[in-house]
Structure formats: structure tokens, C-alpha cells
PDB file of C-alpha atoms in Angstrom:
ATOM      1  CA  UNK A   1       0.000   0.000   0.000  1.00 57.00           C
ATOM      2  CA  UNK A   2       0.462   3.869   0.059  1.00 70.00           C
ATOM      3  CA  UNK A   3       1.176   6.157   2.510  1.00 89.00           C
ATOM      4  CA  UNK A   4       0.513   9.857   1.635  1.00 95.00           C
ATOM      5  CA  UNK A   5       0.459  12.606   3.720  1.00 96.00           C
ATOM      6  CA  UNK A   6       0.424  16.161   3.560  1.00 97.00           C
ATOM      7  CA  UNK A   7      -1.123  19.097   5.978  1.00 97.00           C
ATOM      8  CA  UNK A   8      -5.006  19.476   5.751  1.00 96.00           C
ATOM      9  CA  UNK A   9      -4.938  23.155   5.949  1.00 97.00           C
ATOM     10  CA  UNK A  10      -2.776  26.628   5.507  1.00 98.00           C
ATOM     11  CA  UNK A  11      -3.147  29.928   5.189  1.00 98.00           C
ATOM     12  CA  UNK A  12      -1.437  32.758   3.596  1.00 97.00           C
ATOM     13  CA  UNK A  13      -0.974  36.103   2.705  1.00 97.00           C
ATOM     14  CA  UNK A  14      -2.065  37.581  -1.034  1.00 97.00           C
ATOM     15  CA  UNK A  15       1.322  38.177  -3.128  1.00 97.00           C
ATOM     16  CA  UNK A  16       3.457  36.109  -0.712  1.00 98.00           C
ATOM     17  CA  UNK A  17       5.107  32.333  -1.103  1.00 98.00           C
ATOM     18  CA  UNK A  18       3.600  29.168   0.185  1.00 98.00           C
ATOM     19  CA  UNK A  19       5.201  25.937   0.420  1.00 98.00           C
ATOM     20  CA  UNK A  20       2.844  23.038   0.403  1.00 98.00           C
ATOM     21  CA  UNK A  21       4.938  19.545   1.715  1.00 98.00           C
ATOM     22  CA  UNK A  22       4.126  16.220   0.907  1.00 98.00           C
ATOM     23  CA  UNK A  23       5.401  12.246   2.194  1.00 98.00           C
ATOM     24  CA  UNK A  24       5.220   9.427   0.738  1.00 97.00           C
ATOM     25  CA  UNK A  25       6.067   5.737   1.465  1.00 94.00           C
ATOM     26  CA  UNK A  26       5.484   3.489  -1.177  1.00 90.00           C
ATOM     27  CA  UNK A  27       7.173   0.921  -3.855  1.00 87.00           C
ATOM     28  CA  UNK A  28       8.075   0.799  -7.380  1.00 88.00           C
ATOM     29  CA  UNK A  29       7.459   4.659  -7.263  1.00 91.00           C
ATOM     30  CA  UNK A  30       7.151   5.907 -10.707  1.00 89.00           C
ATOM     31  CA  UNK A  31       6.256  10.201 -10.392  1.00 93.00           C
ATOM     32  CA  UNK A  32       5.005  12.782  -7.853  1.00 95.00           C
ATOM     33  CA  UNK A  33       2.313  15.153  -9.537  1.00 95.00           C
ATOM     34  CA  UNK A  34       0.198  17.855  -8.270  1.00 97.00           C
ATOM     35  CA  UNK A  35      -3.119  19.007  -8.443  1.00 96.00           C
ATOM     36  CA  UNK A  36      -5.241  21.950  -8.282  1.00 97.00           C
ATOM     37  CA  UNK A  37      -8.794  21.322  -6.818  1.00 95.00           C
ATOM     38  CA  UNK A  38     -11.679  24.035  -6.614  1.00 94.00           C
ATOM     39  CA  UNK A  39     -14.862  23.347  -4.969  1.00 89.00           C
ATOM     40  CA  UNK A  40     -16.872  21.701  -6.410  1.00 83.00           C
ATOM     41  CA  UNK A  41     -14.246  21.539  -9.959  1.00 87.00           C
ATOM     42  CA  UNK A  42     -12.388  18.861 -11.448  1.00 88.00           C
ATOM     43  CA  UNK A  43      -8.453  18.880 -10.230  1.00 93.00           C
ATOM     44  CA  UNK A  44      -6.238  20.555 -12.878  1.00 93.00           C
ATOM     45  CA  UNK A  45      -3.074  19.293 -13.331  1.00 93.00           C
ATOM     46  CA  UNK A  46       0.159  20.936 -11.962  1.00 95.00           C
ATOM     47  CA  UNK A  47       3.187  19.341 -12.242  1.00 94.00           C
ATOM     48  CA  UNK A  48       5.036  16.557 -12.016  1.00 93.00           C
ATOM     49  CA  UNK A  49       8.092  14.760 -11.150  1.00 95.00           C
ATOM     50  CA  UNK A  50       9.703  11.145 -11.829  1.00 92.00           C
ATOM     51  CA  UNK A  51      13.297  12.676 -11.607  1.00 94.00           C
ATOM     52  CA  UNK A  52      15.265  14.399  -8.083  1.00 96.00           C
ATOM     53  CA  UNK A  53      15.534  17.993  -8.255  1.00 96.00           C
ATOM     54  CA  UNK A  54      12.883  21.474  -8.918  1.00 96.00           C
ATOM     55  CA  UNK A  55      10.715  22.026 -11.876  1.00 94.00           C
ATOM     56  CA  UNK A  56       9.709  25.336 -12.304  1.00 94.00           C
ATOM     57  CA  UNK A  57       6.604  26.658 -14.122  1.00 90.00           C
ATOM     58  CA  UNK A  58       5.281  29.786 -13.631  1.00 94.00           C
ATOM     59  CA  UNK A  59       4.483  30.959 -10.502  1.00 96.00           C
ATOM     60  CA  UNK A  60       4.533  26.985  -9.617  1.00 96.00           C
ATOM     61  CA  UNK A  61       7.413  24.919  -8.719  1.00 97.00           C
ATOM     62  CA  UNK A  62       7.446  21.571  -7.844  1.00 98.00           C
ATOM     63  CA  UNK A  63      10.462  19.579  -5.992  1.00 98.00           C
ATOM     64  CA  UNK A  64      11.100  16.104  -5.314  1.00 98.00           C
ATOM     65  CA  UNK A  65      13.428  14.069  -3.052  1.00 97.00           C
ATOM     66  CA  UNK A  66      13.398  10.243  -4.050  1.00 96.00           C
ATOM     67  CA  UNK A  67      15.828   9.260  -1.034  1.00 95.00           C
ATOM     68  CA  UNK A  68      13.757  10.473   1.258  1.00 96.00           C
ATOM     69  CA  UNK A  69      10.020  10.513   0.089  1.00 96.00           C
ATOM     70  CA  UNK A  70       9.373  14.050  -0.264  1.00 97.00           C
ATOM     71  CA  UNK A  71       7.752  16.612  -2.321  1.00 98.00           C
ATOM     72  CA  UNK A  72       7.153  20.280  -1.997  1.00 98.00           C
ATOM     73  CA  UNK A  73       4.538  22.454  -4.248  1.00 98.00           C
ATOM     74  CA  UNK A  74       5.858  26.547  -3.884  1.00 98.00           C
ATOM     75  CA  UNK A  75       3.745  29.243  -5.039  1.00 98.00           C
ATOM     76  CA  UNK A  76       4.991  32.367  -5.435  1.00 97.00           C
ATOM     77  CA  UNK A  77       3.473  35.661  -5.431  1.00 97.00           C
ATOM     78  CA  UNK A  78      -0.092  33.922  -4.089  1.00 98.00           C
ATOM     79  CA  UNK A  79      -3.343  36.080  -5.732  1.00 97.00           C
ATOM     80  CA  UNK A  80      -6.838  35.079  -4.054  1.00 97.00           C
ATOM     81  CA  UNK A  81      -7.419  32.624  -6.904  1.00 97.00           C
ATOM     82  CA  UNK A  82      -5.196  30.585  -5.623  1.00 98.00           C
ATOM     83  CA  UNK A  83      -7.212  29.456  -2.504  1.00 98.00           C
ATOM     84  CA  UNK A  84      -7.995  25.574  -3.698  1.00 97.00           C
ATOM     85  CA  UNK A  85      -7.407  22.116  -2.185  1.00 97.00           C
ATOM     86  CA  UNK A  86      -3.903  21.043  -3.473  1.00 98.00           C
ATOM     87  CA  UNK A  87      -3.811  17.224  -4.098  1.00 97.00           C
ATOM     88  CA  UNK A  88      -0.391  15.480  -4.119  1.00 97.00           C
ATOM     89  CA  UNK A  89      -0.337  12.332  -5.938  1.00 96.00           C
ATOM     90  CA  UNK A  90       2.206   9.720  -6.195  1.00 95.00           C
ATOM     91  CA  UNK A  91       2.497   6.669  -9.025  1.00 91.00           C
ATOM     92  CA  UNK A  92       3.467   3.322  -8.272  1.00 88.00           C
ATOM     93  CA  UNK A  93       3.446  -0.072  -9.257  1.00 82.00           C
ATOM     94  CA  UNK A  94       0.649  -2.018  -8.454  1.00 75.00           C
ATOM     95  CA  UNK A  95       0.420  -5.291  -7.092  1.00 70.00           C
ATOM     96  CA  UNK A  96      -1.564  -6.328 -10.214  1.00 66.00           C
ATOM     97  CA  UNK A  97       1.363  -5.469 -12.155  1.00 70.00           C
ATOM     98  CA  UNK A  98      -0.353  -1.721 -13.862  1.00 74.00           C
ATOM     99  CA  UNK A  99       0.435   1.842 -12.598  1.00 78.00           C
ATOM    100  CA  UNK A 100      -1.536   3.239 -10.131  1.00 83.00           C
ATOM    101  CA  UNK A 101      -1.815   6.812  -9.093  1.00 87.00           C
ATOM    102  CA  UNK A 102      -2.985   7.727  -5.632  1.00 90.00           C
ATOM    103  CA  UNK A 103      -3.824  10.913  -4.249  1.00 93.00           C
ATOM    104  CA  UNK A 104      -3.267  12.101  -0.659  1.00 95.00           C
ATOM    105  CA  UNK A 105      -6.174  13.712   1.601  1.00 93.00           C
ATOM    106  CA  UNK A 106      -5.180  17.479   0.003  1.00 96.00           C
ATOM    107  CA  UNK A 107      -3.733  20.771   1.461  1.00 97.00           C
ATOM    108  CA  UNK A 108      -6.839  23.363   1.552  1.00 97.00           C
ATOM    109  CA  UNK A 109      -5.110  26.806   1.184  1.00 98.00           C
ATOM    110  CA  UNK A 110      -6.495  30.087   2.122  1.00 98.00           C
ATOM    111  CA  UNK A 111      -5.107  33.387   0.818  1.00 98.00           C
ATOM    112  CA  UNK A 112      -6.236  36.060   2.373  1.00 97.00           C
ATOM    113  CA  UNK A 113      -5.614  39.952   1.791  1.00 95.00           C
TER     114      UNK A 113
ATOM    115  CA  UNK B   1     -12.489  24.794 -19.798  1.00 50.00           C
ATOM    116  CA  UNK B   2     -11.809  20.166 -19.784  1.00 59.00           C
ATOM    117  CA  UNK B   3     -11.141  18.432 -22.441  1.00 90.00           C
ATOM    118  CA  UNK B   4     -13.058  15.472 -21.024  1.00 95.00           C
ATOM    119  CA  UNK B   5     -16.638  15.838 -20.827  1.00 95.00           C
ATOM    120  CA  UNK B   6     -19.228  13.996 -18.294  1.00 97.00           C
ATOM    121  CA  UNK B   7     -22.768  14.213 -18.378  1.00 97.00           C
ATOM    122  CA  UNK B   8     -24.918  14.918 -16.450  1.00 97.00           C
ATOM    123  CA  UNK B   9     -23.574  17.435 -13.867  1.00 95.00           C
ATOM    124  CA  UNK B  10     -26.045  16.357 -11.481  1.00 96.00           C
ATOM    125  CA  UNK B  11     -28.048  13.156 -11.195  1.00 96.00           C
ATOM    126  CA  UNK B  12     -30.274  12.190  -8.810  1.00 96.00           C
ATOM    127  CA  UNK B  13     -31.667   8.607  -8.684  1.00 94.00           C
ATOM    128  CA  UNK B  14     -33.243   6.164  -6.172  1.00 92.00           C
ATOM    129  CA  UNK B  15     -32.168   3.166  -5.400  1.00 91.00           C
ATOM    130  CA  UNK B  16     -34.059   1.242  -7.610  1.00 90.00           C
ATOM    131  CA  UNK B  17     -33.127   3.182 -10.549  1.00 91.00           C
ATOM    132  CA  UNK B  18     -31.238   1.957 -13.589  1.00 95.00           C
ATOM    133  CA  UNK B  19     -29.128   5.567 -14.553  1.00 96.00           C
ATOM    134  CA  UNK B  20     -26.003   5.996 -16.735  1.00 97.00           C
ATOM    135  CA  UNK B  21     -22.802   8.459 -16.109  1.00 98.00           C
ATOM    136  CA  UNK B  22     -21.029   9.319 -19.892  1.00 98.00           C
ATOM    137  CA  UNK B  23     -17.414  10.264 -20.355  1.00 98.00           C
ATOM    138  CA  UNK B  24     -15.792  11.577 -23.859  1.00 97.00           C
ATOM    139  CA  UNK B  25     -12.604  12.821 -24.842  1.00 96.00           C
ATOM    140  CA  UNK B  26     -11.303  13.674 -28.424  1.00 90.00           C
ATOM    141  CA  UNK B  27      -7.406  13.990 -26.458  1.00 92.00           C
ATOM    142  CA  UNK B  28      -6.687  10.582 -28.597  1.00 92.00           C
ATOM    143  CA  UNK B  29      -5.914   9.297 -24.842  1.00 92.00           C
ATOM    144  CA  UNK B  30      -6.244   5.613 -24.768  1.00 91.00           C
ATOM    145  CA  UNK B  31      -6.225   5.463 -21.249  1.00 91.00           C
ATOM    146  CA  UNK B  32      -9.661   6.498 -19.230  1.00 93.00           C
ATOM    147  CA  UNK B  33     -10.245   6.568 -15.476  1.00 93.00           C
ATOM    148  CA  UNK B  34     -13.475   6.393 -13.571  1.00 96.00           C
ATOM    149  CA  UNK B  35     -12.503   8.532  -9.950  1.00 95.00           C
ATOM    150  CA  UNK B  36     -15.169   8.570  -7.193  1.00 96.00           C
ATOM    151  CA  UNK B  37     -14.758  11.358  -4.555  1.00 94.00           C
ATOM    152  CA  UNK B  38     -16.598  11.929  -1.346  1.00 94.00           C
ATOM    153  CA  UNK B  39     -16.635  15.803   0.386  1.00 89.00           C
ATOM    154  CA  UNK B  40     -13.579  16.573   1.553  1.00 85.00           C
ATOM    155  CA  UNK B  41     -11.945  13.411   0.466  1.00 90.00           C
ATOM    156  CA  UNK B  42      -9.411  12.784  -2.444  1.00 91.00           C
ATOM    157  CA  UNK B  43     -10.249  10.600  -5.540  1.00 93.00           C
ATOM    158  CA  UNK B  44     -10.178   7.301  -5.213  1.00 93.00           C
ATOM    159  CA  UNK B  45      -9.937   4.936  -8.721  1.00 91.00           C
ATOM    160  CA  UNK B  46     -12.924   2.668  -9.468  1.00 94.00           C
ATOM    161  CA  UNK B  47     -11.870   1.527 -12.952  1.00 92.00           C
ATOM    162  CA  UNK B  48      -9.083   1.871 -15.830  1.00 90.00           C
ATOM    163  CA  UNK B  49      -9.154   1.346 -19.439  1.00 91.00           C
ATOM    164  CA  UNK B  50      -6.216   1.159 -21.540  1.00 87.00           C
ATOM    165  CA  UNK B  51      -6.489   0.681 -25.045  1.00 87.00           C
ATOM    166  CA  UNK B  52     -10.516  -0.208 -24.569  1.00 88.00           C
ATOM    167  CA  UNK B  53      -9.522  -2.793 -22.405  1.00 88.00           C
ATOM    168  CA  UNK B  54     -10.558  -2.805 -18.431  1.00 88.00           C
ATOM    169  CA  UNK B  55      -6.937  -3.456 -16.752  1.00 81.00           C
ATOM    170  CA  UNK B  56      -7.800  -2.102 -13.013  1.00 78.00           C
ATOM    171  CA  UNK B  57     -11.096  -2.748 -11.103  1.00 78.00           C
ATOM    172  CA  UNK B  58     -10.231  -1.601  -7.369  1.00 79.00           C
ATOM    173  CA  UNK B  59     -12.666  -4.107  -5.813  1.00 83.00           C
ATOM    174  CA  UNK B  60     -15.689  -2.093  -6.528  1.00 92.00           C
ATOM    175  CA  UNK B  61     -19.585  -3.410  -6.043  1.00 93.00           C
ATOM    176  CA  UNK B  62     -20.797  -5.025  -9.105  1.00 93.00           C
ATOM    177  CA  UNK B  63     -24.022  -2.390  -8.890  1.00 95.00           C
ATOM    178  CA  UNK B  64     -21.310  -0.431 -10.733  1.00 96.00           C
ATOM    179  CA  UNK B  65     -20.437  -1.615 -14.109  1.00 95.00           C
ATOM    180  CA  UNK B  66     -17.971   0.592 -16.831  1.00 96.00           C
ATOM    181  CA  UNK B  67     -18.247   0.153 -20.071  1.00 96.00           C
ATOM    182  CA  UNK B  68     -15.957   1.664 -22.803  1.00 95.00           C
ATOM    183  CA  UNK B  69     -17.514   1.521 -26.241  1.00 94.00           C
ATOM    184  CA  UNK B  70     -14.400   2.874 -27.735  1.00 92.00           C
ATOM    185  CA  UNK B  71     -11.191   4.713 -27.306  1.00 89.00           C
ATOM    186  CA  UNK B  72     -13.097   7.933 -27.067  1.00 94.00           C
ATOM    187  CA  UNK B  73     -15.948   7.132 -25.061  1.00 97.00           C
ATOM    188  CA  UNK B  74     -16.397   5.734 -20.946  1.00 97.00           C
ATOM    189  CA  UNK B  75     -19.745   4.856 -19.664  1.00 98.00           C
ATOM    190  CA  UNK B  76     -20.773   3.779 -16.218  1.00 97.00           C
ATOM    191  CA  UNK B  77     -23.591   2.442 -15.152  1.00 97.00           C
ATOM    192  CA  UNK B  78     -25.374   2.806 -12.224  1.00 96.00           C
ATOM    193  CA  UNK B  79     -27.769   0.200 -10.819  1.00 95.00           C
ATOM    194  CA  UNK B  80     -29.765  -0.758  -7.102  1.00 94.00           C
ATOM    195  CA  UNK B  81     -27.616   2.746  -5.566  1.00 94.00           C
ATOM    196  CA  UNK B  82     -26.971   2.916  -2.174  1.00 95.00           C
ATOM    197  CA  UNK B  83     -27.384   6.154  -0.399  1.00 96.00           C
ATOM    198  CA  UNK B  84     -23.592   5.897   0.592  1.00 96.00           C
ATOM    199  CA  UNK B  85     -22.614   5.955  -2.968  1.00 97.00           C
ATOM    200  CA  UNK B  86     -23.363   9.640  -3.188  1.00 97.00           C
ATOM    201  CA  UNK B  87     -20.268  11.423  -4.517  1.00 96.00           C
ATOM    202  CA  UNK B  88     -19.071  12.882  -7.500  1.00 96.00           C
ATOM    203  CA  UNK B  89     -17.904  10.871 -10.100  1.00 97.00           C
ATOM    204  CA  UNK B  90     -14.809  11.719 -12.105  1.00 96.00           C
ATOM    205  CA  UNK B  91     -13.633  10.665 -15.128  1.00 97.00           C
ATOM    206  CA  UNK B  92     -10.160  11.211 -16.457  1.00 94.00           C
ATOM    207  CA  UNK B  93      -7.979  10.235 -19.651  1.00 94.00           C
ATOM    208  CA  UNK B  94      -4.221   9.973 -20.044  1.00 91.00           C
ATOM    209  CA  UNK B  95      -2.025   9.701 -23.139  1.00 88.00           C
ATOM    210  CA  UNK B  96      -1.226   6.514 -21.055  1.00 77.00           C
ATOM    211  CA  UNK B  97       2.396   6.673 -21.046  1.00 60.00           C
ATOM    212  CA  UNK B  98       3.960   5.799 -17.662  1.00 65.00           C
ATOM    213  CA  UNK B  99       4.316   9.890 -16.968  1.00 69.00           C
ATOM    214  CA  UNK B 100       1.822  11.122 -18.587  1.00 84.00           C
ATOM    215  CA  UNK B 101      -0.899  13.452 -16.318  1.00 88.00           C
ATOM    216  CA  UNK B 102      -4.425  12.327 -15.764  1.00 90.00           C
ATOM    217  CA  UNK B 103      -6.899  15.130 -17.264  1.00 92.00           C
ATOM    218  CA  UNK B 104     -10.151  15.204 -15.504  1.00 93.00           C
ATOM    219  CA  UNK B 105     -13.591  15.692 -16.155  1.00 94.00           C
ATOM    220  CA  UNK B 106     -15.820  18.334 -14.024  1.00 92.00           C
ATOM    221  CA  UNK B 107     -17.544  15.399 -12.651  1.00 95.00           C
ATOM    222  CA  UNK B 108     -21.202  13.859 -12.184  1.00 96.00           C
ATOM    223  CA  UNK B 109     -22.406  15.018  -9.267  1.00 96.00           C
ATOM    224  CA  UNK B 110     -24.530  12.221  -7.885  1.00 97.00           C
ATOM    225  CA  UNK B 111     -27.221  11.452  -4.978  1.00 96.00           C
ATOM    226  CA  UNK B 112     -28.534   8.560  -4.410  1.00 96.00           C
ATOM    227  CA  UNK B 113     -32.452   9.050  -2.364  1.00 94.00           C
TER     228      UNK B 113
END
């Protein structure tokens, strides 16, 4: 099985920089991504990350520690759109043999003024 | 805007109906997801499809049954409902390479009476 788990809620300040952490445990890991979810919405994709190291994109960065089964979402420069439910989600190999994504409970953000 | 369309937004049935959730995507994804998701809860996989072909079924009640009349196209369908198996219903498609992101539907938003 999977173990996921990242912080149920922040909050932050309107043109600021939040880092959102998430751990995993799992086997035959194959990728990290992240997800935007508004209420109520489908989640949008955000990123992702097979490989150690930062990928950048936008106000959006995404980093990833294999050794140590950890993942980071910053966002930079935070506008009031950004308050959403951020979903980490980790790929692994099933026992069945397939690829499996998971997601973890989600981060719900607040930005406030 | 999705790229993966569900209908209907909202369904409500009883739980003696017979009802059907659609999925489409024109992506040319040949792998399709049905996600169900409780409030406050992250997605959690019912079925995948790759290359028409059901290759996951995560132990889920037969009164659910997917059906994917072609690479473009993901049905489920919905029969004797429980009351607990009010959620909203996401559907997703990938390019179904090992990396490649799930894109999601906004979702059937279902209640069972």
C-alpha cells in the first residue's frame, strides 16, 4: 500500500510564497504530480516529477526528493485565486502489475488579503 | 475549460433506478479513469481502461459496471444505488504513457435518495 500525507490546511498572505509539503512511502514509485482542486471543480493538473531535483513553471514549482520521500509544491506571489485544495499524488506499481496513481487527503489553502 | 466531458452534472436517482454516467474525450488518450470522490476526500480509482480494455477494477460493487464503447468514449452504469454511494464521479484520460498526467472531467455530481 500507500502512505501519503500532507497538511489538511494553511493559510497565507495575497502576493506572498507558500510551500505546500508532501510524504510518501510506497514501492516501485514511478512520479510525484500535483493538483489543483476548486470546490466543487475537477483537479487541474500541476506538475510533475519522476526525476530528483525542482521544476519550475510559472508561478509553480514543484520539488522532489526520491531518497527520502518528499515533495514540496511553492507558489509564489499567491493572488486570491489561488485558494484551492492542493492534491499530491504519487504513481506506483501495483500489485496487479499496472500503474496506479494515488492521491493524498489534500492541502486546503487560504489566501487572504 | 476540460477536455473530457461527463454528463450529467447532477443526477439524482433512487435506489431502484437503472441511470447511466457518460465520459468523452477527443485527447486521442487511450487510457480512461473512472474517480469517485466523497466531500472533503481525495479521488479514489474505481476503474481503468487502456487501449478499450478494463486493466484495473479496485474491488468495486458489481451495482457499478464501466463500459468503454471505444477509445473515445467511458460509460458507467449505475444500478440498485446505495445512499452511501453519493459522490461525485470523475472521469479522467491519459495519453497513457507511464508519466503522462491524468486530465479530468468536471464530474457527475450524484445522490442517491
Amino acid at each position: 500500500g500507500q502512505n501519503i500525507d500532507q497538511p489538511t490546511e494553511m493559510t497565507a498572505t495575497e502576493g506572498a510564497i507558500v510551500q505546500i509539503n508532501c510524504t510518501y512511502q510506497t514501492s516501485g514509485f514511478n512520479g510525484l504530480f500535483w493538483y489543483q482542486q476548486h470546490a466543487g471543480e475537477a483537479p487541474t493538473f500541476l506538475s510533475y516529477n519522476v526525476l530528483d531535483g525542482l521544476e519550475e513553471k510559472g508561478r509553480f514549482s514543484s520539488f522532489l526528493s526520491r531518497s527520502k520521500g518528499y515533495s514540496y509544491l511553492l507558489l509564489k506571489e499567491l493572488q486570491m485565486k489561488d485558494s484551492a485544495s492542493y492534491l499530491c499524488a504519487v504513481r506506483a506499481l501495483s500489485g496487479a502489475g499496472s500503474y496506479q496513481l494515488t492521491f493524498g487527503k489534500g492541502t486546503k489553502l487560504s489566501v487572504i488579503p | 475549460d476540460t477536455e473530457v466531458t461527463q454528463t450529467p452534472k447532477h443526477l439524482v436517482m433512487g435506489m431502484t433506478n437503472k441511470k447511466s454516467l457518460k465520459c468523452e474525450q477527443h485527447m486521442g488518450h487511450r487510457a480512461m479513469y473512472w474517480y469517485k470522490q466523497k466531500a472533503k476526500k481525495p479521488p479514489e480509482l474505481m476503474f481503468v481502461y487502456s487501449y478499450e480494455k478494463l486493466s484495473i477494477n479496485e474491488s468495486v460493487p458489481s451495482r457499478f459496471s464501466p463500459e468503454c464503447p471505444n477509445s473515445s468514449l467511458l460509460n458507467l452504469h449505475l444500478h440498485a444505488l446505495q445512499p452511501e454511494d453519493s459522490a461525485l464521479y470523475l472521469c479522467a484520460s491519459s495519453q497513457g504513457a507511464d508519466n503522462s498526467p491524468l486530465h479530468f472531467g468536471n464530474g457527475t455530481r450524484l445522490t442517491v435518495t
